[in-house]
Amino acid sequence: MMNGINRSEKTIGIWISDKKSQKLNWNEFTNVCASHGYNLIKLDLERPLEEQGQIDIFLHKLTDILAAADQGDPKASSTVARVEQYLSNHSKVIVIDPLDNVRILLSRYKYYSILQNEPSFVKQGIFTPNFAEFTTNNVEMNIEIMAQRGVQFPVICKPSVAHGSKLAHEMVVIFNKKDLSACKPPCVVQNFVNHNAVLHKVFLVGNRYHICERPSLKNFYASENLTPIFYSTGEVCKADSQSTLSILDPHDVADIRMTLNEDKIRSIIRVLRKEIGLVLAGFDVVIDNVTGDHAVIDINVFPSYDNFPDFFEHFLECIDGISDRTTPNLCTNDTSTFDYLSGKRNGYMNVSLCRSKFGVNGMNIN
Ligand SMILES: O=P(O)(O)O[C@@H]1[C@@H](OP(=O)(O)O)[C@H](OP(=O)(O)O)[C@H](O)[C@H](OP(=O)(O)O)[C@H]1OP(=O)(O)O
Ligand SMILES: Nc1ncnc2c1ncn2[C@@H]1O[C@H](COP(=O)(O)OP(=O)(O)O)[C@@H](O)[C@H]1O
Ligand SMILES: [Mg+2]
Ligand SMILES: [Mg+2]
């Protein structure tokens, strides 16, 4: 990839974590890039980017480093500063995705607030469960905050920082206020939505999306007797997870299967593109097993694209679309939200949303 004869006239410079890099099919990605006229190079953030050749597309998942910089890590802060300086000096570079847009998704409280303030959701049966942020260990204060924000037991307690370290995925289900000391601020507590242990993951590449089902948590109810349940997302919600936490209790066996409503998913996608504006993102939805309403419980930067058919091809098609439609200065890492496909800044054009080839029902939807 990095030392072949380079006949491509453009370059995609990529930086992702070692963990993510180990899962990426570099040969396939390199070949698809080449077929679209791009050379793919792995960037080394320890060296000046200026010394690593011309970069036309800066593709990254810097969430770990951004999160560490936000928490005061000096090495991470200097890395972020160097990257931002480079991008500022090279305004023609297309950033996938702009750092300030990515930063929105570092904070669960921030993106839950965006979702909760979306006026179009309520009438469509879409919601984000009531949540509150704890910044101290003061249980009395936290109980008051929960009451003010309509947060009721059982709750899920999640780290406020949504990405980066493994800690970001350490969760706890809490059933009563005497166990609120199990929370480790800064964290958010969120109403638990009973959803019969079925999670729907939506992966987005530009205006394409793919939906897959994953195991999730069984139904829980408030109780003075149940103790907190600690788990990490990876134990319960990967395609091959087989956690006892996913086994429905006998009284909860789902007689009616709740079906995902595709129109709701598309509405959520439109709002995410308008408010957050990322090319590479994903989100998680669970369906309330009483109302059928769809709860958006998580939004992710550059997720795994697990089982996303022809991900690299669709990604390069998206890159081609951006390069063709966007004059260089519209695609810098400017802080405003930029909709790549409409070519509009802070705007949002009704673009067709197409599911990937093998979506839930396999249809292209315009
Ligand atoms: O671990 P992977 O490869 O399954 O992907 C993780 C995602 O799992 P998924 O399989 O998409 O449900 C995972 O999705 P969830 O947050 O678990 O819904 C995250 O996107 C995670 O990134 P980070 O650790 O939060 O920075 C993703 O990790 P990286 O993209 O950092 O590898
Ligand atoms: N409000 C909720 N109600 C019910 N289950 C939830 C809720 N929030 C999260 N979960 C469960 O916990 C898992 C992890 O939560 P999530 O917010 O997606 O964190 P992560 O970023 O680690 O994926 C979800 O996949 C789902 O199974
Ligand atoms: Mg998730
Ligand atoms: Mg997540």
Coordinates of C-alpha atoms and ligand atoms in Angstrom, one line a residue:
M1 CA 0.0 0.0 0.0
M2 CA 2.6 2.5 1.0
N3 CA 5.4 1.5 -1.3
G4 CA 3.7 0.3 -4.5
I5 CA 4.1 2.3 -7.7
N6 CA 1.8 5.2 -7.1
R7 CA -0.2 5.9 -10.3
S8 CA -3.0 7.6 -8.3
E9 CA -2.9 11.4 -8.4
K10 CA -4.7 11.9 -5.1
T11 CA -4.0 10.7 -1.6
I12 CA -6.1 9.7 1.4
G13 CA -4.1 10.0 4.6
I14 CA -5.6 7.9 7.4
W15 CA -5.1 7.9 11.1
I16 CA -6.9 5.4 13.4
S17 CA -6.1 3.7 16.6
D18 CA -4.1 0.5 16.7
K19 CA -7.1 -1.4 17.9
K20 CA -9.2 -0.2 15.0
S21 CA -6.4 -0.7 12.5
Q22 CA -6.1 -4.3 13.4
K23 CA -9.7 -4.8 12.4
L24 CA -9.5 -2.9 9.1
N25 CA -8.9 -4.9 5.8
W26 CA -6.1 -2.8 4.6
N27 CA -5.6 -4.7 1.3
E28 CA -9.2 -4.3 0.3
F29 CA -9.3 -0.7 1.3
T30 CA -6.1 0.1 -0.6
N31 CA -7.4 -1.6 -3.7
V32 CA -10.7 0.2 -3.6
C33 CA -8.9 3.5 -3.1
A34 CA -6.7 2.8 -6.1
S35 CA -9.7 1.9 -8.2
H36 CA -11.0 5.4 -7.5
G37 CA -7.6 7.1 -8.2
Y38 CA -6.5 7.4 -4.6
N39 CA -3.3 6.4 -2.9
L40 CA -3.9 5.3 0.7
I41 CA -1.2 6.2 3.3
K42 CA -1.1 5.6 7.0
L43 CA -0.2 8.8 8.8
D44 CA 2.2 9.0 11.7
L45 CA 1.1 11.7 14.1
E46 CA 4.4 11.6 15.8
R47 CA 6.0 13.2 12.7
P48 CA 5.1 16.4 11.0
L49 CA 2.3 15.8 8.5
E50 CA 4.1 18.2 6.1
E51 CA 6.8 15.5 5.7
Q52 CA 4.3 12.8 4.8
G53 CA 3.5 13.8 1.2
Q54 CA 0.5 15.7 -0.1
I55 CA -2.8 14.8 1.6
D56 CA -6.0 15.4 -0.3
I57 CA -8.4 13.6 2.2
F58 CA -7.6 13.5 5.9
L59 CA -9.5 10.4 7.2
H60 CA -9.4 9.9 10.9
K61 CA -10.8 8.5 14.1
L62 CA -9.1 10.8 16.6
T63 CA -11.8 10.4 19.2
D64 CA -9.4 8.7 21.7
I65 CA -6.8 11.6 21.3
L66 CA -9.5 14.3 21.3
A67 CA -11.0 12.9 24.5
A68 CA -7.6 12.6 26.2
A69 CA -6.7 16.2 25.1
D70 CA -10.0 17.4 26.6
Q71 CA -9.0 15.7 29.9
G72 CA -5.7 17.6 29.9
D73 CA -3.3 15.0 28.5
P74 CA -0.4 17.2 27.3
K75 CA 0.8 14.7 24.6
A76 CA -2.7 14.4 23.2
S77 CA -3.2 18.2 23.3
S78 CA 0.0 18.8 21.4
T79 CA -1.0 16.2 18.8
V80 CA -4.4 17.8 18.3
A81 CA -2.8 21.2 18.1
R82 CA -0.4 20.0 15.4
V83 CA -3.2 18.4 13.4
E84 CA -5.4 21.5 13.6
Q85 CA -2.5 23.7 12.6
Y86 CA -1.8 21.5 9.6
L87 CA -5.4 21.6 8.5
S88 CA -5.5 25.3 9.0
N89 CA -2.4 25.7 6.8
H90 CA -3.9 23.3 4.1
S91 CA -7.4 24.5 3.6
K92 CA -7.9 22.3 0.5
V93 CA -7.7 19.2 2.6
I94 CA -11.1 17.5 2.9
V95 CA -11.5 16.3 6.5
I96 CA -13.5 13.2 7.2
D97 CA -14.8 14.3 9.6
P98 CA -14.3 17.8 10.8
L99 CA -12.8 17.8 14.3
D100 CA -15.4 20.1 15.8
N101 CA -18.3 18.0 14.4
V102 CA -16.6 14.9 15.9
R103 CA -16.2 16.7 19.2
I104 CA -20.0 16.9 19.6
L105 CA -20.1 13.1 19.9
L106 CA -17.4 12.9 22.6
S107 CA -20.0 14.0 25.1
R108 CA -23.1 11.9 25.7
Y109 CA -24.7 14.8 27.5
K110 CA -24.1 17.0 24.5
Y111 CA -25.6 14.7 21.9
Y112 CA -28.4 13.5 24.1
S113 CA -29.3 17.2 24.5
I114 CA -29.3 17.7 20.7
L115 CA -31.7 14.7 20.3
Q116 CA -33.9 15.7 23.2
N117 CA -34.3 19.2 21.8
E118 CA -35.3 18.0 18.3
P119 CA -38.9 19.2 17.9
S120 CA -39.8 16.8 15.1
F121 CA -39.2 13.6 17.0
V122 CA -42.1 13.5 19.5
K123 CA -44.9 13.4 16.9
Q124 CA -43.0 10.6 15.1
G125 CA -42.6 8.3 18.1
I126 CA -38.9 9.0 18.3
F127 CA -37.2 9.9 21.6
T128 CA -34.0 9.9 23.6
P129 CA -34.7 8.6 27.1
N130 CA -34.7 11.2 29.9
F131 CA -31.2 11.7 31.2
A132 CA -29.2 13.7 33.7
E133 CA -25.5 14.3 34.1
F134 CA -23.7 13.8 37.4
T135 CA -20.6 15.9 37.9
T136 CA -20.2 15.1 41.7
N137 CA -20.6 12.2 44.0
N138 CA -23.2 14.1 46.1
V139 CA -26.0 11.6 46.1
E140 CA -28.6 14.0 47.5
M141 CA -27.8 16.5 44.8
N142 CA -27.9 13.8 42.1
I143 CA -31.3 12.6 43.3
E144 CA -32.6 16.2 43.0
I145 CA -31.2 16.5 39.5
M146 CA -32.9 13.2 38.5
A147 CA -36.2 14.4 39.8
Q148 CA -35.9 17.7 37.9
R149 CA -35.2 15.9 34.7
G150 CA -37.8 13.1 34.9
V151 CA -35.2 10.4 35.3
Q152 CA -36.6 7.4 37.0
F153 CA -35.3 3.9 38.1
P154 CA -34.1 1.7 36.7
V155 CA -31.5 3.8 35.0
I156 CA -28.4 3.0 33.0
C157 CA -25.3 4.9 34.2
K158 CA -22.8 5.6 31.4
P159 CA -19.5 7.6 31.4
S160 CA -20.1 11.1 30.1
V161 CA -17.2 10.6 27.7
A162 CA -18.7 8.5 24.9
H163 CA -15.6 7.4 23.0
G164 CA -12.0 6.5 23.4
S165 CA -10.9 4.4 26.3
K166 CA -12.5 1.1 27.2
L167 CA -13.9 3.0 30.2
A168 CA -16.3 4.7 27.8
H169 CA -18.1 1.5 27.5
E170 CA -18.3 0.5 31.2
M171 CA -22.0 0.6 32.1
V172 CA -24.1 0.0 35.2
V173 CA -27.9 -0.6 35.6
I174 CA -29.1 0.9 38.9
F175 CA -32.5 0.0 40.4
N176 CA -32.9 2.3 43.3
K177 CA -31.5 5.5 44.9
K178 CA -29.6 3.8 47.6
D179 CA -27.2 2.4 44.9
L180 CA -26.6 5.7 43.2
S181 CA -23.1 5.6 44.8
A182 CA -22.3 3.0 42.1
C183 CA -22.1 5.9 39.6
K184 CA -18.6 7.3 38.9
P185 CA -19.0 11.0 37.8
P186 CA -18.7 12.5 35.3
C187 CA -21.5 10.3 34.0
V188 CA -25.0 10.4 32.6
V189 CA -27.9 8.4 34.1
Q190 CA -30.6 7.6 31.5
N191 CA -34.0 6.0 31.9
F192 CA -33.9 2.3 31.1
V193 CA -36.1 1.4 28.1
N194 CA -37.4 -2.1 28.1
H195 CA -36.8 -3.4 24.6
N196 CA -36.8 -7.2 24.8
A197 CA -33.0 -7.5 24.4
V198 CA -32.9 -6.4 20.8
L199 CA -30.6 -3.6 19.7
H200 CA -30.7 -2.0 16.3
K201 CA -27.5 -0.6 15.0
V202 CA -27.5 1.9 12.1
F203 CA -24.3 2.6 10.3
L204 CA -24.0 5.7 8.0
V205 CA -21.7 6.4 5.1
G206 CA -22.7 9.7 3.6
N207 CA -26.3 9.2 2.5
R208 CA -26.1 5.4 2.7
Y209 CA -27.1 3.4 5.7
H210 CA -27.2 -0.2 6.9
I211 CA -29.1 -1.6 9.8
C212 CA -28.2 -4.7 11.7
E213 CA -29.7 -6.3 14.8
R214 CA -27.5 -7.1 17.9
P215 CA -28.1 -8.7 21.2
S216 CA -29.0 -6.3 24.0
L217 CA -30.1 -6.2 27.6
K218 CA -33.2 -8.0 28.9
N219 CA -36.1 -6.0 30.5
F220 CA -35.5 -4.5 33.9
Y221 CA -37.9 -2.9 36.5
A222 CA -37.3 -0.7 39.5
S223 CA -36.6 -2.6 42.7
E224 CA -35.4 -1.9 46.2
N225 CA -33.9 -5.4 46.3
L226 CA -31.9 -5.7 43.1
T227 CA -28.2 -4.6 43.3
P228 CA -26.4 -2.8 40.5
I229 CA -25.5 -4.7 37.4
F230 CA -22.1 -3.8 35.9
Y231 CA -21.3 -4.7 32.3
S232 CA -19.3 -3.5 29.4
T233 CA -21.0 -3.0 26.0
G234 CA -18.7 -5.4 24.2
E235 CA -19.7 -8.3 26.5
V236 CA -23.4 -7.9 25.7
C237 CA -23.9 -6.2 22.3
K238 CA -21.5 -7.6 19.8
A239 CA -22.9 -9.8 17.0
D240 CA -21.4 -12.9 18.7
S241 CA -22.2 -11.9 22.3
Q242 CA -23.9 -14.5 24.4
S243 CA -24.5 -12.7 27.7
T244 CA -27.0 -14.0 30.4
L245 CA -28.1 -10.4 30.5
S246 CA -29.7 -10.9 27.1
I247 CA -31.9 -13.8 28.2
L248 CA -35.4 -12.6 28.8
D249 CA -37.1 -13.7 32.1
P250 CA -39.9 -16.2 31.6
H251 CA -42.6 -13.5 32.3
D252 CA -41.0 -11.3 29.7
V253 CA -40.9 -13.6 26.7
A254 CA -41.7 -11.4 23.8
D255 CA -45.0 -12.6 22.3
I256 CA -45.2 -9.7 19.8
R257 CA -42.0 -9.0 17.8
M258 CA -41.5 -5.3 17.7
T259 CA -40.6 -4.2 14.2
L260 CA -38.2 -1.4 13.3
N261 CA -39.9 1.5 11.5
E262 CA -37.7 2.5 8.6
D263 CA -39.3 6.0 8.3
K264 CA -38.3 6.7 11.9
I265 CA -34.7 5.6 11.2
R266 CA -34.6 8.0 8.2
S267 CA -35.9 10.9 10.2
I268 CA -33.2 10.3 12.8
I269 CA -30.6 10.2 10.1
R270 CA -31.8 13.5 8.7
V271 CA -31.6 15.1 12.1
L272 CA -28.1 13.7 12.7
R273 CA -26.9 15.0 9.4
K274 CA -28.4 18.4 10.0
E275 CA -27.2 18.8 13.6
I276 CA -23.9 16.8 13.6
G277 CA -23.0 16.5 9.9
L278 CA -20.7 13.5 9.8
V279 CA -19.9 11.3 6.8
L280 CA -19.0 8.4 9.0
A281 CA -21.2 7.8 12.0
G282 CA -23.6 5.3 13.5
F283 CA -26.3 5.2 16.1
D284 CA -28.1 2.7 18.3
V285 CA -31.9 2.4 18.6
V286 CA -34.0 0.3 21.0
I287 CA -37.8 0.0 20.6
D288 CA -39.9 0.5 23.7
N289 CA -41.8 -2.8 24.1
V290 CA -45.0 -1.0 25.3
T291 CA -45.3 2.0 23.0
G292 CA -43.2 0.9 20.0
D293 CA -41.5 4.3 20.1
H294 CA -37.9 4.3 18.9
A295 CA -35.3 5.4 21.5
V296 CA -31.9 6.7 20.2
I297 CA -29.6 5.7 23.0
D298 CA -26.1 6.1 21.4
I299 CA -24.3 7.9 18.6
N300 CA -20.9 6.8 17.4
V301 CA -18.1 8.3 15.4
F302 CA -16.6 6.1 12.6
P303 CA -18.0 2.8 14.1
S304 CA -17.1 -0.7 13.1
Y305 CA -19.4 -0.9 10.0
D306 CA -19.8 -4.5 11.0
N307 CA -21.4 -6.3 8.0
F308 CA -21.8 -3.1 6.1
P309 CA -21.8 -4.4 2.5
D310 CA -19.1 -2.9 0.3
F311 CA -18.2 -0.3 2.9
F312 CA -15.0 0.8 1.2
E313 CA -16.7 1.2 -2.2
H314 CA -19.5 3.2 -0.7
F315 CA -17.0 5.3 1.2
L316 CA -15.0 6.1 -1.9
E317 CA -18.2 6.9 -3.8
C318 CA -19.0 9.4 -1.1
I319 CA -15.5 10.8 -1.3
D320 CA -15.9 11.2 -5.1
G321 CA -19.2 13.0 -4.5
I322 CA -17.6 15.4 -2.0
S323 CA -14.6 16.1 -4.2
D324 CA -16.8 16.7 -7.3
R325 CA -19.3 19.0 -5.6
T326 CA -17.3 20.8 -3.1
T327 CA -15.0 23.8 -3.8
P328 CA -12.0 23.3 -1.5
N329 CA -12.8 26.1 0.9
L330 CA -16.2 24.6 1.7
C331 CA -14.7 21.4 3.1
T332 CA -12.1 22.6 5.5
N333 CA -12.3 21.8 9.2
D334 CA -14.4 24.9 9.6
T335 CA -16.4 24.8 12.8
S336 CA -19.8 25.1 11.2
T337 CA -21.7 22.0 10.3
F338 CA -21.2 21.2 6.7
D339 CA -23.5 18.9 4.8
Y340 CA -21.2 17.3 2.3
L341 CA -23.9 15.9 0.0
S342 CA -25.8 19.1 -0.4
G343 CA -22.7 21.2 -0.6
K344 CA -24.4 23.5 1.9
R345 CA -23.0 24.9 5.1
N346 CA -25.2 24.7 8.1
G347 CA -28.0 23.9 5.8
Y348 CA -29.6 20.6 5.0
M349 CA -31.0 19.6 1.7
N350 CA -33.4 16.7 1.4
V351 CA -31.1 14.2 -0.1
S352 CA -32.1 10.7 -0.9
L353 CA -31.1 8.3 1.8
C354 CA -30.2 4.9 0.4
R355 CA -29.9 1.8 2.4
S356 CA -27.0 -0.4 1.6
K357 CA -27.5 -3.3 -0.8
F358 CA -28.4 -5.7 1.9
G359 CA -30.3 -3.5 4.3
V360 CA -33.1 -4.9 6.5
N361 CA -35.4 -5.2 3.5
G362 CA -32.9 -4.8 0.7
M363 CA -34.7 -1.9 -1.0
N364 CA -33.1 1.4 -2.1
I365 CA -35.2 4.1 -0.6
N366 CA -35.3 7.6 -2.0
Ligands
LIG1 O1 -14.8 -2.4 18.6 P1 -15.5 -2.4 17.3 O2 -14.6 -2.6 16.1 O3 -16.7 -3.4 17.3 O4 -16.2 -1.0 17.1 C1 -16.6 -0.2 18.2 C2 -18.1 0.0 18.1 O5 -18.8 -1.2 18.2 P2 -19.8 -1.8 17.1 O6 -19.1 -3.0 16.6 O7 -19.8 -0.7 16.0 O8 -21.0 -2.0 17.8 C3 -18.5 0.9 19.2 O9 -19.9 1.1 19.1 P3 -20.8 1.3 20.5 O10 -20.3 2.6 21.1 O11 -20.4 0.1 21.3 O12 -22.2 1.3 20.1 C4 -17.8 2.2 19.2 O13 -18.1 2.9 18.0 C5 -16.3 1.9 19.3 O14 -15.6 3.2 19.2 P4 -15.1 3.9 20.5 O15 -14.4 2.8 21.3 O16 -16.4 4.4 21.2 O17 -14.2 5.0 20.1 C6 -15.8 1.1 18.2 O18 -14.5 0.7 18.4 P5 -13.3 1.3 17.4 O19 -14.0 1.9 16.2 O20 -12.6 2.3 18.2 O21 -12.5 0.1 17.1
LIG2 N1 -31.6 3.8 27.9 C1 -31.3 2.5 27.7 N2 -32.3 1.6 27.9 C2 -32.0 0.3 27.7 N3 -30.8 -0.2 27.3 C3 -29.8 0.6 27.1 C4 -30.0 2.0 27.3 N4 -28.8 2.7 27.0 C5 -28.0 1.7 26.7 N5 -28.5 0.5 26.7 C6 -27.9 -0.8 26.5 O1 -26.5 -0.6 26.8 C7 -25.7 -0.8 25.6 C8 -24.6 0.2 25.6 O2 -25.1 1.5 25.7 P1 -24.6 2.6 24.6 O3 -25.2 3.9 25.0 O4 -24.8 2.2 23.3 O5 -23.0 2.7 25.0 P2 -21.8 2.4 24.1 O6 -21.2 3.7 23.5 O7 -20.8 1.7 25.0 O8 -22.2 1.4 23.0 C9 -26.7 -0.6 24.5 O9 -26.2 -1.2 23.3 C10 -27.9 -1.2 25.0 O10 -27.8 -2.6 25.0
MG3 MG -23.7 1.7 21.5
MG4 MG -21.2 4.3 21.6

